[in-house]
PDB file of C-alpha atoms in Angstrom:
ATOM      1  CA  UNK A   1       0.000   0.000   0.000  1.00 40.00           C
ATOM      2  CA  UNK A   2       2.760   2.151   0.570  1.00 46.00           C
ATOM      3  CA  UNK A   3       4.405   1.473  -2.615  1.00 42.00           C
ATOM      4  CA  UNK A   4       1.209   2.862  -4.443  1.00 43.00           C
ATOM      5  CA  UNK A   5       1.204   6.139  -2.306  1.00 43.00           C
ATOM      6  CA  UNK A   6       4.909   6.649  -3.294  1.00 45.00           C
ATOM      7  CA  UNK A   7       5.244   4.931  -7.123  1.00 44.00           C
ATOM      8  CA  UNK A   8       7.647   8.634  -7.732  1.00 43.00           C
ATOM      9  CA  UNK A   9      10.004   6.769  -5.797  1.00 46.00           C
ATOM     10  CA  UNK A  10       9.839   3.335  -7.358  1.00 45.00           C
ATOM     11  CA  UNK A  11      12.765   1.466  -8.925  1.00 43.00           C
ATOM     12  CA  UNK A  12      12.826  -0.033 -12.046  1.00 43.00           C
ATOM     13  CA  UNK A  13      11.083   1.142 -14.727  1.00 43.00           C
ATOM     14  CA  UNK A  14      10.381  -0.274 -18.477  1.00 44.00           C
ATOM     15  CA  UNK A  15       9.564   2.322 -21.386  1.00 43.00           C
ATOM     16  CA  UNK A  16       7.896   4.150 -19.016  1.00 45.00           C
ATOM     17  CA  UNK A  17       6.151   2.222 -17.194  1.00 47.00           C
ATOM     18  CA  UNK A  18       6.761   1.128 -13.449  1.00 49.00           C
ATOM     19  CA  UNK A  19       7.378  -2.470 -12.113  1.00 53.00           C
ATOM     20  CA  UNK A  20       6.367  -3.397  -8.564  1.00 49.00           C
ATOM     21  CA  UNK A  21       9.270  -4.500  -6.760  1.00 54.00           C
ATOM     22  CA  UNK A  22       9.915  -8.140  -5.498  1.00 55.00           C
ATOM     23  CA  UNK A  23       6.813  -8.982  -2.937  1.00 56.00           C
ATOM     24  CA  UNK A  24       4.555  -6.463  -3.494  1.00 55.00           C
ATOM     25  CA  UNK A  25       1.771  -8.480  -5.420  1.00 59.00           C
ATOM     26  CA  UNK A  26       1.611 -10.947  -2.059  1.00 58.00           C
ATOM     27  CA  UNK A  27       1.456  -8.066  -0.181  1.00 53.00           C
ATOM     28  CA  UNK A  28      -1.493  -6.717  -1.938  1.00 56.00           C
ATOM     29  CA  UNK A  29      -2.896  -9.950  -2.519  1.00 61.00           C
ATOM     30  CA  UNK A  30      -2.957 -10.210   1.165  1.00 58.00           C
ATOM     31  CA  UNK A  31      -4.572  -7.022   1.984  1.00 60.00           C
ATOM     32  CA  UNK A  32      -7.052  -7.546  -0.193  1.00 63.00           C
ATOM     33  CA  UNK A  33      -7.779 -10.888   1.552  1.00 57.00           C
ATOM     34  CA  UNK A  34      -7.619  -8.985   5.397  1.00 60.00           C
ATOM     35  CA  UNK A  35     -10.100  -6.476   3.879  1.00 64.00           C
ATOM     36  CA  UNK A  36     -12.375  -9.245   2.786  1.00 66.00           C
ATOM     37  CA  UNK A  37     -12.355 -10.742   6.038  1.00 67.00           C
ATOM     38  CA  UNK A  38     -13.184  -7.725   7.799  1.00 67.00           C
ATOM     39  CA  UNK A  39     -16.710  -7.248   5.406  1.00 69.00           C
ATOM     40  CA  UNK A  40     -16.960 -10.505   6.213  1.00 71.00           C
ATOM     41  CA  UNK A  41     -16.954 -10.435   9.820  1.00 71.00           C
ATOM     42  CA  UNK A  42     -18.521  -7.121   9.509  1.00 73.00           C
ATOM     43  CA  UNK A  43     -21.759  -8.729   8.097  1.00 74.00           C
ATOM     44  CA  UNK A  44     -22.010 -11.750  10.585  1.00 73.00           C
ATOM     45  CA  UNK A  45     -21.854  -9.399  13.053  1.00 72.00           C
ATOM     46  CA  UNK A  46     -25.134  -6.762  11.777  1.00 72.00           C
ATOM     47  CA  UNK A  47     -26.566 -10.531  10.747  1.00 73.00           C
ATOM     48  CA  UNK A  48     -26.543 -11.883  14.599  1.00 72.00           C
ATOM     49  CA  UNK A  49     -27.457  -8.518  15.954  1.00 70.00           C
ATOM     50  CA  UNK A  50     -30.936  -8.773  13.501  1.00 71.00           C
ATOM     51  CA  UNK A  51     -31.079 -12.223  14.473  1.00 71.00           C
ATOM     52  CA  UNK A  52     -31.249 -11.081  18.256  1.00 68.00           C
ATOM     53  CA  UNK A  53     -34.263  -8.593  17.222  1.00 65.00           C
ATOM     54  CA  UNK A  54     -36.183 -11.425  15.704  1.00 64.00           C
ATOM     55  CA  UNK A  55     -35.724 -13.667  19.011  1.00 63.00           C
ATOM     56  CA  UNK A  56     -37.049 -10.390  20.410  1.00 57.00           C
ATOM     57  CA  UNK A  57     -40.285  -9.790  18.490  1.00 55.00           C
ATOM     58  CA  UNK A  58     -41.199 -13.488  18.367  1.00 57.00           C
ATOM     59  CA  UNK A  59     -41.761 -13.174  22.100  1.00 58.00           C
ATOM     60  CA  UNK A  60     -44.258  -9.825  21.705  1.00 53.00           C
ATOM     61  CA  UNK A  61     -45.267 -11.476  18.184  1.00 55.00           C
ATOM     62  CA  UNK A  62     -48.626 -10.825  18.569  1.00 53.00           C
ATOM     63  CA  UNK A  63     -47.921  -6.471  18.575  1.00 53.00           C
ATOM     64  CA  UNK A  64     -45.256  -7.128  16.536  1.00 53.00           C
ATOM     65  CA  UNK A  65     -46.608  -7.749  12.545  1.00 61.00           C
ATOM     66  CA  UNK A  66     -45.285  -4.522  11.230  1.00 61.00           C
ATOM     67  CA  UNK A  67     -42.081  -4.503  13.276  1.00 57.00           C
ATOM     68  CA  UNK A  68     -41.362  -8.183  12.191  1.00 60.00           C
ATOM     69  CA  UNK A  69     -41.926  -7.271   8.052  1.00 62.00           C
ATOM     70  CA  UNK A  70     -39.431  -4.413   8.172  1.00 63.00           C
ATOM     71  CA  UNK A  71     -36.781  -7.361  10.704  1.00 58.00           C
ATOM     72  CA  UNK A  72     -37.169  -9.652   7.230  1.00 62.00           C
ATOM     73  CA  UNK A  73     -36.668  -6.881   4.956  1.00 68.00           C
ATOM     74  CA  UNK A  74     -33.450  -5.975   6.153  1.00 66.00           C
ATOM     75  CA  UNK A  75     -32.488  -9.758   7.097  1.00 62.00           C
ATOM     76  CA  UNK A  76     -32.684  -9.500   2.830  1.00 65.00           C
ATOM     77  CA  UNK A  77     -31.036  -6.750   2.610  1.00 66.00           C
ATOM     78  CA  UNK A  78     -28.233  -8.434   4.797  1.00 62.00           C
ATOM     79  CA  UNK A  79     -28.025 -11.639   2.878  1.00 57.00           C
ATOM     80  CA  UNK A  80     -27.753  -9.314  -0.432  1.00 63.00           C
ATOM     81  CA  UNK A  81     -24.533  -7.193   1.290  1.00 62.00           C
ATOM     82  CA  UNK A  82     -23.030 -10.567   2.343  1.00 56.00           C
ATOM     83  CA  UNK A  83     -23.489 -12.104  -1.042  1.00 54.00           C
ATOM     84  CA  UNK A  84     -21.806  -9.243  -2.482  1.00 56.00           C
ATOM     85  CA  UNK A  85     -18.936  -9.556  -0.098  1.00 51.00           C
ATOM     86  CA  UNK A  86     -17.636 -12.561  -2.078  1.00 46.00           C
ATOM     87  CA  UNK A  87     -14.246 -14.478  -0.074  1.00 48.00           C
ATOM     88  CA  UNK A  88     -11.769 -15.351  -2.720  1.00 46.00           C
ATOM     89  CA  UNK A  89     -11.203 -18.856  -1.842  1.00 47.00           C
ATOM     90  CA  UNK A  90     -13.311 -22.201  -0.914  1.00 50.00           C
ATOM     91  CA  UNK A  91     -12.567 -22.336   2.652  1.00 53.00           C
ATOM     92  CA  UNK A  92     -13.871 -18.645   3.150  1.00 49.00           C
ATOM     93  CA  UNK A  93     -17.115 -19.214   1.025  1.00 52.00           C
ATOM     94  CA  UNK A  94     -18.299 -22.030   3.108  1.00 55.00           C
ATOM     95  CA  UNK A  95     -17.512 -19.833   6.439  1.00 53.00           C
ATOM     96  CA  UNK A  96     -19.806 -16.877   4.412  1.00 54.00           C
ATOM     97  CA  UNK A  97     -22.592 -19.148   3.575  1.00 58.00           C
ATOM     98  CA  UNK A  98     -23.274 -20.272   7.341  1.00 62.00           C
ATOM     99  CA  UNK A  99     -24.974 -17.217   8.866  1.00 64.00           C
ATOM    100  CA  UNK A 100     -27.616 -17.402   5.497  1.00 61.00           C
ATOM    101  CA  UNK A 101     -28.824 -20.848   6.423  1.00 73.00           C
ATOM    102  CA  UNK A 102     -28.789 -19.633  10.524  1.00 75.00           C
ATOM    103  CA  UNK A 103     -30.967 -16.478   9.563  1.00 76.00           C
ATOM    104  CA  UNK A 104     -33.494 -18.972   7.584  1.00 78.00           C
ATOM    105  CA  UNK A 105     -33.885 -21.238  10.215  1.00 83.00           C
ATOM    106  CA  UNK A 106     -34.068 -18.359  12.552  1.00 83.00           C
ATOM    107  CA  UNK A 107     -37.262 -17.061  10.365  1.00 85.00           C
ATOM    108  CA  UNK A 108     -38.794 -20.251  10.132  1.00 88.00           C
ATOM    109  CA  UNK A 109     -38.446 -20.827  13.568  1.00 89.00           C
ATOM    110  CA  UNK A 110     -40.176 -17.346  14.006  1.00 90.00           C
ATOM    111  CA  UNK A 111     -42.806 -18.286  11.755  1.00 92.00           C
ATOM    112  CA  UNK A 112     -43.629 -21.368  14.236  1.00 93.00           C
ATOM    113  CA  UNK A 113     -43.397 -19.803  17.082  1.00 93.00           C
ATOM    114  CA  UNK A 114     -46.433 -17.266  15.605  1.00 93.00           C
ATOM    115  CA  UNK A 115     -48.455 -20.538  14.169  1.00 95.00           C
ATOM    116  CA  UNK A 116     -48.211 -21.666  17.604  1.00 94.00           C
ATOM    117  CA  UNK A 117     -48.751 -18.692  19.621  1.00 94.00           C
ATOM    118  CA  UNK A 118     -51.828 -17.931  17.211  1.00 95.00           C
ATOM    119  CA  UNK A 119     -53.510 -21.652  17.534  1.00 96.00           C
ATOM    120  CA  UNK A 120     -53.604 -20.888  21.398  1.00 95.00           C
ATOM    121  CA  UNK A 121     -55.418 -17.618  20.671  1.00 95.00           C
ATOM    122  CA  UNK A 122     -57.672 -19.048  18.372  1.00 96.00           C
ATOM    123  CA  UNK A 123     -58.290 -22.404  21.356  1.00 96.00           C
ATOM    124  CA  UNK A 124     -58.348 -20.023  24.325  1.00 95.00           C
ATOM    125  CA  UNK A 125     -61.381 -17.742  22.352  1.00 96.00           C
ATOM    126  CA  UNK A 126     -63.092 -20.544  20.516  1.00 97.00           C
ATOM    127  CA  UNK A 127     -62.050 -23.808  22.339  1.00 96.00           C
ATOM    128  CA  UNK A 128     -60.305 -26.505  20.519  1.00 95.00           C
ATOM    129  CA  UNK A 129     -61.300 -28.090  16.962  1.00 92.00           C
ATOM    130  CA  UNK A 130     -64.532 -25.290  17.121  1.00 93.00           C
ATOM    131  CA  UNK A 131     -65.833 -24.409  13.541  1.00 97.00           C
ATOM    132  CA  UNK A 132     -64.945 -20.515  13.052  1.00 98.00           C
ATOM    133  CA  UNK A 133     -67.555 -18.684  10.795  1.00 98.00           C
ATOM    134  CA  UNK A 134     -67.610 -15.066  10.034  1.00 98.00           C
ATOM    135  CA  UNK A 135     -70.831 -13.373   8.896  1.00 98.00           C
ATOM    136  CA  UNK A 136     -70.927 -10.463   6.406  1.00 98.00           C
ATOM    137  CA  UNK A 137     -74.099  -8.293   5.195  1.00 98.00           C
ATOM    138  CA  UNK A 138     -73.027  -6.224   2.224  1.00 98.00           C
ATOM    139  CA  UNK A 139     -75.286  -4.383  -0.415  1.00 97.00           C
ATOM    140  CA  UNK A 140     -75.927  -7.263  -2.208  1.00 98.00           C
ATOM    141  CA  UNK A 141     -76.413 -10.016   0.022  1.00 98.00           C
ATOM    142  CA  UNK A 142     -75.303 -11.966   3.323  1.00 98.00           C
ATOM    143  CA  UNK A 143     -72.213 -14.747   3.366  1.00 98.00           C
ATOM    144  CA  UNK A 144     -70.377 -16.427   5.871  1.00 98.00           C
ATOM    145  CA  UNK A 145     -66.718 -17.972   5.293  1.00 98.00           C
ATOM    146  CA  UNK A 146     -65.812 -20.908   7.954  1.00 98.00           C
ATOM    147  CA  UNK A 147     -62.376 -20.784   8.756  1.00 98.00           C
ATOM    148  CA  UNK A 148     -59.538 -23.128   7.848  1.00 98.00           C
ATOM    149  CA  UNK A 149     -58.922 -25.457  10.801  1.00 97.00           C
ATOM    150  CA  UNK A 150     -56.395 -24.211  13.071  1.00 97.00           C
ATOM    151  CA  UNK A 151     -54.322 -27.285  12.884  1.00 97.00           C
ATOM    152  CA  UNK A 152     -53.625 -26.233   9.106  1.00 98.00           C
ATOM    153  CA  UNK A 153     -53.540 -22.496   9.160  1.00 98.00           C
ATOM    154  CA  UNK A 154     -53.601 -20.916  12.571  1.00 97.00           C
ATOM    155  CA  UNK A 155     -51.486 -17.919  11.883  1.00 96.00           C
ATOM    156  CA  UNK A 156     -54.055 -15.808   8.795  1.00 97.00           C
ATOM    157  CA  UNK A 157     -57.367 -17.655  10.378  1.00 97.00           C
ATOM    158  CA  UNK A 158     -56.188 -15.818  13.804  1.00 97.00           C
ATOM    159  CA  UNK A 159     -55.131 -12.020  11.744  1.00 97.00           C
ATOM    160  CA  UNK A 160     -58.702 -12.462  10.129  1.00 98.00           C
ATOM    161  CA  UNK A 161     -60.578 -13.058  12.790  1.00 97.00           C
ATOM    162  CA  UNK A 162     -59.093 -10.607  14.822  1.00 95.00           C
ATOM    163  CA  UNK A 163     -59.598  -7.590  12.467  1.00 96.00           C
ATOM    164  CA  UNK A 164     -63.146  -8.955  11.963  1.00 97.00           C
ATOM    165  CA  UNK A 165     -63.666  -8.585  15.922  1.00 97.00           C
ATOM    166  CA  UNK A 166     -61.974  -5.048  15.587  1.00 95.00           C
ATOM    167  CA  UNK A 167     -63.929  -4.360  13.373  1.00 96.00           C
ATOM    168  CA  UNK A 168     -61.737  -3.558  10.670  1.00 95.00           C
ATOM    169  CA  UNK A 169     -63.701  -5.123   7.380  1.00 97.00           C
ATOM    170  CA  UNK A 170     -66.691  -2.935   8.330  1.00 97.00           C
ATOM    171  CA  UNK A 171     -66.983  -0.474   5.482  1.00 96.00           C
ATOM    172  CA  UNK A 172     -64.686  -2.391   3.049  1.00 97.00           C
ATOM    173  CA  UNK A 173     -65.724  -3.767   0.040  1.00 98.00           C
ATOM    174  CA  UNK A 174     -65.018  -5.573  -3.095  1.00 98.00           C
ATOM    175  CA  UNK A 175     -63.425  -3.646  -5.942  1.00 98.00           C
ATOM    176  CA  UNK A 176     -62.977  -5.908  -8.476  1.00 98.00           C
ATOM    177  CA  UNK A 177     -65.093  -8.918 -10.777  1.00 97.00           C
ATOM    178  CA  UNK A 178     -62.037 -10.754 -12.403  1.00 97.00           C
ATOM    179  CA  UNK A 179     -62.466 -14.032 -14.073  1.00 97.00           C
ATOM    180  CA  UNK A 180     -60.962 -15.820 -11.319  1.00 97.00           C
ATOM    181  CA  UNK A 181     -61.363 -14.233  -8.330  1.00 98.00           C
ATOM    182  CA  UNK A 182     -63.443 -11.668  -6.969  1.00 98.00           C
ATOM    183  CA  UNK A 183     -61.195  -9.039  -5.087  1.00 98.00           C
ATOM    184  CA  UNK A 184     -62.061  -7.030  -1.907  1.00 98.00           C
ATOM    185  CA  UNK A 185     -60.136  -4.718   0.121  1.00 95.00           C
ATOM    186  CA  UNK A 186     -60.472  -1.386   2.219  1.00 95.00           C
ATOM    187  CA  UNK A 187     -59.936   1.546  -0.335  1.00 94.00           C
ATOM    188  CA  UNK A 188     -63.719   2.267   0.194  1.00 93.00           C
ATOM    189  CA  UNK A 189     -62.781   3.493   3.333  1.00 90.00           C
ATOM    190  CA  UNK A 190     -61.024   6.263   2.313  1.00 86.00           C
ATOM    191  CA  UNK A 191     -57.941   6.819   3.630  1.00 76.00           C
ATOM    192  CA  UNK A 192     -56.284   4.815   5.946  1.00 76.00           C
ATOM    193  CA  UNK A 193     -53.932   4.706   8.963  1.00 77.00           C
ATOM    194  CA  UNK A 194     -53.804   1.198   9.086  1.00 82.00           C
ATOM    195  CA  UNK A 195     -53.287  -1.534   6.417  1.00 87.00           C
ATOM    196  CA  UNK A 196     -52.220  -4.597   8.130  1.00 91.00           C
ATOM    197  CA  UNK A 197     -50.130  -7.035   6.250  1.00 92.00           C
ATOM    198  CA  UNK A 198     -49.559 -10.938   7.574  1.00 94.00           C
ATOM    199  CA  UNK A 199     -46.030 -11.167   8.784  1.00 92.00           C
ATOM    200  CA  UNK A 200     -45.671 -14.502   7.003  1.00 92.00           C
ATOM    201  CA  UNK A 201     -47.148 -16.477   3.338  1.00 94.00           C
ATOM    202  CA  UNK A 202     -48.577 -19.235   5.719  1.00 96.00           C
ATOM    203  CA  UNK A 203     -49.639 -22.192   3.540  1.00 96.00           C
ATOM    204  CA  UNK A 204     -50.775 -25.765   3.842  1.00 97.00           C
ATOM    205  CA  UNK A 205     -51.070 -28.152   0.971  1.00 96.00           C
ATOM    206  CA  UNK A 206     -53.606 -30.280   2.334  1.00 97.00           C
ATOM    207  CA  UNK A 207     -56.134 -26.650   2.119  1.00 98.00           C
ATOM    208  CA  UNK A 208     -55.628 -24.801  -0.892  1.00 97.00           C
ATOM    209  CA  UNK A 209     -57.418 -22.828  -3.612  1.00 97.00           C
ATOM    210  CA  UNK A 210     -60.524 -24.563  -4.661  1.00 98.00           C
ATOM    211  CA  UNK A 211     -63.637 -22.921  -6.102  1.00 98.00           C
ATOM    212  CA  UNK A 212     -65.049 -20.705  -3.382  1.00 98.00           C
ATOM    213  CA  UNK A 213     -62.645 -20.688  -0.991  1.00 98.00           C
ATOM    214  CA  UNK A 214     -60.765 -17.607   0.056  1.00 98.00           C
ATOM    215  CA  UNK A 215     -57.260 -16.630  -0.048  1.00 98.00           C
ATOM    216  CA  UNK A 216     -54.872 -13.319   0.911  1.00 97.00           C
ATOM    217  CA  UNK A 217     -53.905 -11.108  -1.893  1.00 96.00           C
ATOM    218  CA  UNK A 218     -50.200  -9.762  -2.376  1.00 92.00           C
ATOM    219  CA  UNK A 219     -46.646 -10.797  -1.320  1.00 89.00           C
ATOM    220  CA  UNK A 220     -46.304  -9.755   1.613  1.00 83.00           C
ATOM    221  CA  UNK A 221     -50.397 -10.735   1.932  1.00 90.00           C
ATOM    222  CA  UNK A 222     -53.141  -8.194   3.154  1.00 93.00           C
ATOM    223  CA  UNK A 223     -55.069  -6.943   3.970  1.00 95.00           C
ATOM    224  CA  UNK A 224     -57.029  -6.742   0.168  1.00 97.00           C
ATOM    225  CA  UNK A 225     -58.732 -10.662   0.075  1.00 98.00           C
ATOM    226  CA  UNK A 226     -60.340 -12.565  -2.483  1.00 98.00           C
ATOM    227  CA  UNK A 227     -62.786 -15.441  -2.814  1.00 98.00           C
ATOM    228  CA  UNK A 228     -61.929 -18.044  -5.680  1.00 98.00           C
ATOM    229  CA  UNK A 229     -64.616 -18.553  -8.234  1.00 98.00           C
ATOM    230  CA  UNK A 230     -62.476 -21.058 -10.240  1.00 98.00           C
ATOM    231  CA  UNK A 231     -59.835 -23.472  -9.808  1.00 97.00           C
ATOM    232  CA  UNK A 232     -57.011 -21.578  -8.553  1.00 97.00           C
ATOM    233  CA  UNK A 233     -54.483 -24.449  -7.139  1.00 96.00           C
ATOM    234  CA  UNK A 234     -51.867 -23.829  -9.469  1.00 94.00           C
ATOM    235  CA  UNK A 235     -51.694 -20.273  -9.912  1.00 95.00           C
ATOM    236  CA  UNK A 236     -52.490 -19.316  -5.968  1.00 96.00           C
ATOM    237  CA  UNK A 237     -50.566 -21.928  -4.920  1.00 95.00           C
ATOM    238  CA  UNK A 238     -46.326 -22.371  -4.432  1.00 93.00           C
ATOM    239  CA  UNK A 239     -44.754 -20.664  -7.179  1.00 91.00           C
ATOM    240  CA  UNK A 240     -47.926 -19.622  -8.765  1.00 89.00           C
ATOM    241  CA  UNK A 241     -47.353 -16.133  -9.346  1.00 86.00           C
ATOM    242  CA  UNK A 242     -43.410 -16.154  -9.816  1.00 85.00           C
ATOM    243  CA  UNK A 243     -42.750 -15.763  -6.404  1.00 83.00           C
ATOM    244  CA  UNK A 244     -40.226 -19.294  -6.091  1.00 82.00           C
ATOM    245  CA  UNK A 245     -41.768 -21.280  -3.184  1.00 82.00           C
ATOM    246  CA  UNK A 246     -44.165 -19.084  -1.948  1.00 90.00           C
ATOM    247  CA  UNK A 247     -47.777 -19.057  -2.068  1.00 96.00           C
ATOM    248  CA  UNK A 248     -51.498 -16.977  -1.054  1.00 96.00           C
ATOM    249  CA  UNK A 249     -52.400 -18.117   2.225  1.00 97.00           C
ATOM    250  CA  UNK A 250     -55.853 -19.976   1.163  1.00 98.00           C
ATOM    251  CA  UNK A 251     -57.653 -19.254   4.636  1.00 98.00           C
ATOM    252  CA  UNK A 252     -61.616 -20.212   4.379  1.00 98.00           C
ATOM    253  CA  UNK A 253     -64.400 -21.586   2.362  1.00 98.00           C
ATOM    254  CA  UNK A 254     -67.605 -19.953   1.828  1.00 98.00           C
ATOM    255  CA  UNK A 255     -70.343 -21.910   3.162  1.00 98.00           C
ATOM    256  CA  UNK A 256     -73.421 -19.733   2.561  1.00 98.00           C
ATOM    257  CA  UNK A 257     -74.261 -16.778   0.596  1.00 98.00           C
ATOM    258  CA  UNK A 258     -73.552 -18.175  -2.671  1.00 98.00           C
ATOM    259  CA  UNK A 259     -76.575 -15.885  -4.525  1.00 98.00           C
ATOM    260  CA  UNK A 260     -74.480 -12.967  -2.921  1.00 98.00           C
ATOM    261  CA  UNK A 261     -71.444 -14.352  -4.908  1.00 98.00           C
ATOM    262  CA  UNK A 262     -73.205 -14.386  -8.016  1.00 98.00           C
ATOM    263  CA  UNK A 263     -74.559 -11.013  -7.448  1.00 98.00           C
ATOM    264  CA  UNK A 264     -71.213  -9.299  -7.012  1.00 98.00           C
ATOM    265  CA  UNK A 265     -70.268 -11.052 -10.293  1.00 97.00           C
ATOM    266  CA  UNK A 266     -73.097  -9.764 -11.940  1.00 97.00           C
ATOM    267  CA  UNK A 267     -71.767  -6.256 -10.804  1.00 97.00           C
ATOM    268  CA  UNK A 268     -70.813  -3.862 -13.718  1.00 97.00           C
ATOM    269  CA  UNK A 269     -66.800  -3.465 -14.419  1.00 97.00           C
ATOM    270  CA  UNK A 270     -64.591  -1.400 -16.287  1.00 96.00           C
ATOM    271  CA  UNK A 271     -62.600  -2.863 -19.783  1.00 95.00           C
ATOM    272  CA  UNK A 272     -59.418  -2.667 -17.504  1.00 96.00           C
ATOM    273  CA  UNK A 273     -57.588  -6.479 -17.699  1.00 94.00           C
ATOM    274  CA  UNK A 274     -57.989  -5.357 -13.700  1.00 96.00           C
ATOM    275  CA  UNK A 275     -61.766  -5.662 -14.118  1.00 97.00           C
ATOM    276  CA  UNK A 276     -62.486  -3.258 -11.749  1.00 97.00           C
ATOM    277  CA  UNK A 277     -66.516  -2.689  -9.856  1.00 98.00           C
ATOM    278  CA  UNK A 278     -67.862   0.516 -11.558  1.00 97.00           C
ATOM    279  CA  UNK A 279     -69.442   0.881  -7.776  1.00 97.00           C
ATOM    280  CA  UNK A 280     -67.464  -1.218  -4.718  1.00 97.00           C
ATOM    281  CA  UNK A 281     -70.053  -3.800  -2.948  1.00 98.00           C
ATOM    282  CA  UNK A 282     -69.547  -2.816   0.578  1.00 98.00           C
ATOM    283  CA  UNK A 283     -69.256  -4.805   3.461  1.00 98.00           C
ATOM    284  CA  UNK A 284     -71.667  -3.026   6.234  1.00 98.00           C
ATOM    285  CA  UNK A 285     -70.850  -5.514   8.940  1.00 98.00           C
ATOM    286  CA  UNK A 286     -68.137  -8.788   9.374  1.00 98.00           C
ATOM    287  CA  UNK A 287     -69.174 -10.958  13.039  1.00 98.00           C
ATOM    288  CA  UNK A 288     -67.433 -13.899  14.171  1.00 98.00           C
ATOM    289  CA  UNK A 289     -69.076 -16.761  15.722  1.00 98.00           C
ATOM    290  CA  UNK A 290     -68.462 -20.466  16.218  1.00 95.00           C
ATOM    291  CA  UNK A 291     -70.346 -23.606  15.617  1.00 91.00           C
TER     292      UNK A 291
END
């Protein structure tokens, strides 16, 4: 390093042009390899500290969704800075992949810990293998969705139910009549403070996107909601909608209000390929009750 500060004072030259005296490739080679290292240990070390907030908001998890989504966006970001911090040989690679693998099983673990946390909610409220329905009047007709069982989807059966009890799909609607799904969210509401997200794509393969059941839009899901009015296994489900390995969160089934259905698909929409409602269906009222 000094020698590149001071090449005016450097020996041997050739037409012009300097040479680097005897040892002072290795020695750049081997700074090069020190600074490496340093990135390197660097980035485990902002890795274990976001691993520490994760441990952190799994135990508050349930006041924690928003917290969590921004933990996993920078765990990314992370993972993208370490990747780019490429060690120059084989031994140093393997070293460098071992905090990725620790921060996915720290996530998954997370994930658990909320499935769990959520199927005790769900037991203490509802008592254990209870059928979950939730009512809604809109302008066109009544439905009810029945949950997923909480042995297969605990986590998004628990954030639905728990907005519905807040109160949060009163005054939301559906917005749009596509060919496969019809589409509801809260824009009818006007603007608003709070648009809650699930923290997690929970999914089950043995409940997943058949005619009239109802799944969680977007990636990260939520709050807009949709109930299937086709077939939807393989483009709902993992991988579906070029997101590798991850799916919608197929939640309920509707189990009444099926003339309410075909009224909101009788609903006039725009030319868009969105197939927007001219006029959102509102939902006047979403209750929860058990059978």
């Amino acid at each position: 390093v000094m020698y590149l500060k001071h090449k005016k004072n450097a020996v041997g030259t050739d037409k012009g042009h300097e040479t680097l005296p005897s040892g002072a490739e290795e020695l750049m080679s081997t700074s090069t390899k020190i600074s490496t290292l340093r990135d390197l240990q660097q980035c485990r070390a902002d890795v274990n500290d976001m691993e520490a907030r994760m441990t952190e908001i799994v135990r508050i998890h349930e006041k924690s969704t928003k917290e969590l989504n921004s933990v996993k966006k920078e765990l990314e970001g992370a993972k993208k800075n370490c990747k780019a911090a490429r060690p120059e040989n084989r031994r140093l690679k393997k070293a460098n992949s071992q905090p990725y693998s620790k921060v996915m099983k720290k996530l998954n673990k997370a994930n658990t810990e909320m499935q769990r946390a959520a199927r005790a909610a769900l037991r203490s409220q509802f008592g254990k293998d209870s059928r979950i329905i939730v009512d809604m009047k809109t302008d066109v007709g009544d439905l009810s969705i029945e949950m997923a069982p909480d042995t297969l989807m605990p986590y998004v059966t628990w954030w639905f139910v728990d907005l519905a009890q807040r109160g949060y799909w009163d005054g939301c609607g559906f917005i749009r009549r596509a060919n496969h799904v019809l589409q509801a969210n809260c824009n009818p509401k006007g603007n608003l403070k709070e648009r809650p997200s699930i923290a997690f794509q929970e999914y089950s393969d043995q409940y997943v996107h058949k005619t009239y059941t109802v799944g969680i839009a977007g990636f990260p899901g939520g709050p807009d909601w949709y109930i299937n009015i086709v077939d939807n296994i393989r483009g709902h489900g993992p991988g579906g909608q070029g997101v590798p390995d991850e799916a919608n969160p197929c939640f309920g089934k509707i189990v009444s209000g099926f003339p309410t259905i075909e009224n909101i698909k009788a609903s006039p929409h725009d030319k868009s390929g969105f197939m927007a409602l001219k006029k959102p269906i509102i939902i006047h009222k979403a209750t929860v009750r058990k059978l």
